[in-house]
């Protein structure tokens, strides 16, 4: 008799139930695998045909045909073994693309080496045809499938039902993160709080949503079954300990469920994290922030070149905006406002004037109607000081185009934290003041995540995350997302 049978567990039945819950994941992974196969087969066949010119007979030898087939099989195998289609990567984006790039590089490195050792002249043709076309095709295929799954998640489909295990504070913070990033596809259906007593409430409230408390650290399996969760995430390991975590992994394995452990740190990019085992214990190393990269000469050169190109591109729009501002209201065309920049140094930030003349003197009278984040920022959806043409300029973000001159002057960056007012900076604590370690930006995480609709805490979190995790890839991603945010006019008023 098996151990499972002795303790009354029916692993086969529960594994079948788990597999039914995982149907959408299996279907998604299968479609990606089919797409990968079609792309790999096509580009290898194209490379084979291209390499036959001008001597087709020479390239139709059995050895070279077998070599092409072997390359395709190796490519698909490495993509699978490299976990590029693992369920944890479903709809993830950057990590998935990185695994595809890594797997493809490994395949062609091995292929080139094998060609040299076997004396088969395939490296040149395949490196010129199959490698670039295959890489672009694979990433494009993943992107299109990712867009599809995101659309389904927005409709309430293809989502993960999550049971959280951890202390009250950690499960609340994790739940709030999942609610905030709904596109990630995680719905919290219950929580297990260690050392929970019957005196506590049977639910927690996170941003107005009630989440049931289904037990303590010893009742995870029962809670998972009751909530029909397909994912268990441990947000704090101090109560379970090494023995408890190991036992939970075994229990979940019998249910066909993977265990996910969330580290206590948050808002740290994957590029700064490295996990390696030491003395049998997985240690997570967190690299120091790269402030010097954001303020370095390479970043500055890119900012200036990009800004100069943008000013040339939008010059007709700026001329039209200037004429509209001048013709529709009294006052100057440009508005010069003091902002605080790198290391607390003030500078004049330029914008097209969108308010009536003397608008600054009316702020005190309007503070009672402030809708800004946490009362620190001043924002009003229906600000009476904004001119009719100014409202249009703000909605389309045209009023911010003159800030490219600030970038060329070295006072701002294309991407960075939101440029703050002096009165805001005077209210900063040590945590918030870290946003002054890099230049403020025309756009940033705050711009592509809601702008004026953000709470003060969320605005600080996004700026701090950007400063701590600066990278070139992140800057390029934010620039691309800014275009979409401007088109949708998200949070612009």
PDB file of N, CA and C in Angstrom, residues 318-328 333 352:
ATOM      1  N   UNK A 318       4.107  72.111 -32.746  1.00  0.00           N
ATOM      2  CA  UNK A 318       4.448  73.136 -31.761  1.00  0.00           C
ATOM      3  C   UNK A 318       4.125  74.529 -32.280  1.00  0.00           C
ATOM      4  N   UNK A 319       4.367  74.765 -33.547  1.00  0.00           N
ATOM      5  CA  UNK A 319       4.029  76.068 -34.134  1.00  0.00           C
ATOM      6  C   UNK A 319       2.524  76.302 -34.072  1.00  0.00           C
ATOM      7  N   UNK A 320       1.748  75.278 -34.439  1.00  0.00           N
ATOM      8  CA  UNK A 320       0.289  75.397 -34.397  1.00  0.00           C
ATOM      9  C   UNK A 320      -0.200  75.625 -32.977  1.00  0.00           C
ATOM     10  N   UNK A 321       0.397  74.918 -32.008  1.00  0.00           N
ATOM     11  CA  UNK A 321       0.003  75.078 -30.607  1.00  0.00           C
ATOM     12  C   UNK A 321       0.323  76.480 -30.113  1.00  0.00           C
ATOM     13  N   UNK A 322       1.494  76.997 -30.478  1.00  0.00           N
ATOM     14  CA  UNK A 322       1.890  78.342 -30.060  1.00  0.00           C
ATOM     15  C   UNK A 322       0.920  79.388 -30.602  1.00  0.00           C
ATOM     16  N   UNK A 323       0.547  79.261 -31.865  1.00  0.00           N
ATOM     17  CA  UNK A 323      -0.399  80.208 -32.459  1.00  0.00           C
ATOM     18  C   UNK A 323      -1.768  80.119 -31.791  1.00  0.00           C
ATOM     19  N   UNK A 324      -2.195  78.900 -31.463  1.00  0.00           N
ATOM     20  CA  UNK A 324      -3.500  78.722 -30.820  1.00  0.00           C
ATOM     21  C   UNK A 324      -3.517  79.337 -29.426  1.00  0.00           C
ATOM     22  N   UNK A 325      -2.449  79.139 -28.661  1.00  0.00           N
ATOM     23  CA  UNK A 325      -2.371  79.714 -27.313  1.00  0.00           C
ATOM     24  C   UNK A 325      -2.391  81.235 -27.386  1.00  0.00           C
ATOM     25  N   UNK A 326      -1.628  81.803 -28.297  1.00  0.00           N
ATOM     26  CA  UNK A 326      -1.524  83.266 -28.416  1.00  0.00           C
ATOM     27  C   UNK A 326      -2.841  83.892 -28.854  1.00  0.00           C
ATOM     28  N   UNK A 327      -3.555  83.178 -29.740  1.00  0.00           N
ATOM     29  CA  UNK A 327      -4.771  83.752 -30.320  1.00  0.00           C
ATOM     30  C   UNK A 327      -5.981  83.622 -29.419  1.00  0.00           C
ATOM     31  N   UNK A 328      -5.955  82.725 -28.452  1.00  0.00           N
ATOM     32  CA  UNK A 328      -7.170  82.448 -27.675  1.00  0.00           C
ATOM     33  C   UNK A 328      -7.164  82.978 -26.249  1.00  0.00           C
ATOM     34  N   UNK A 333       3.130  82.701 -24.534  1.00  0.00           N
ATOM     35  CA  UNK A 333       2.905  81.402 -25.170  1.00  0.00           C
ATOM     36  C   UNK A 333       3.440  80.283 -24.270  1.00  0.00           C
ATOM     37  N   UNK A 352       3.847  74.735 -22.790  1.00  0.00           N
ATOM     38  CA  UNK A 352       2.906  75.676 -23.386  1.00  0.00           C
ATOM     39  C   UNK A 352       1.925  76.114 -22.305  1.00  0.00           C
TER      40      UNK A 352
END
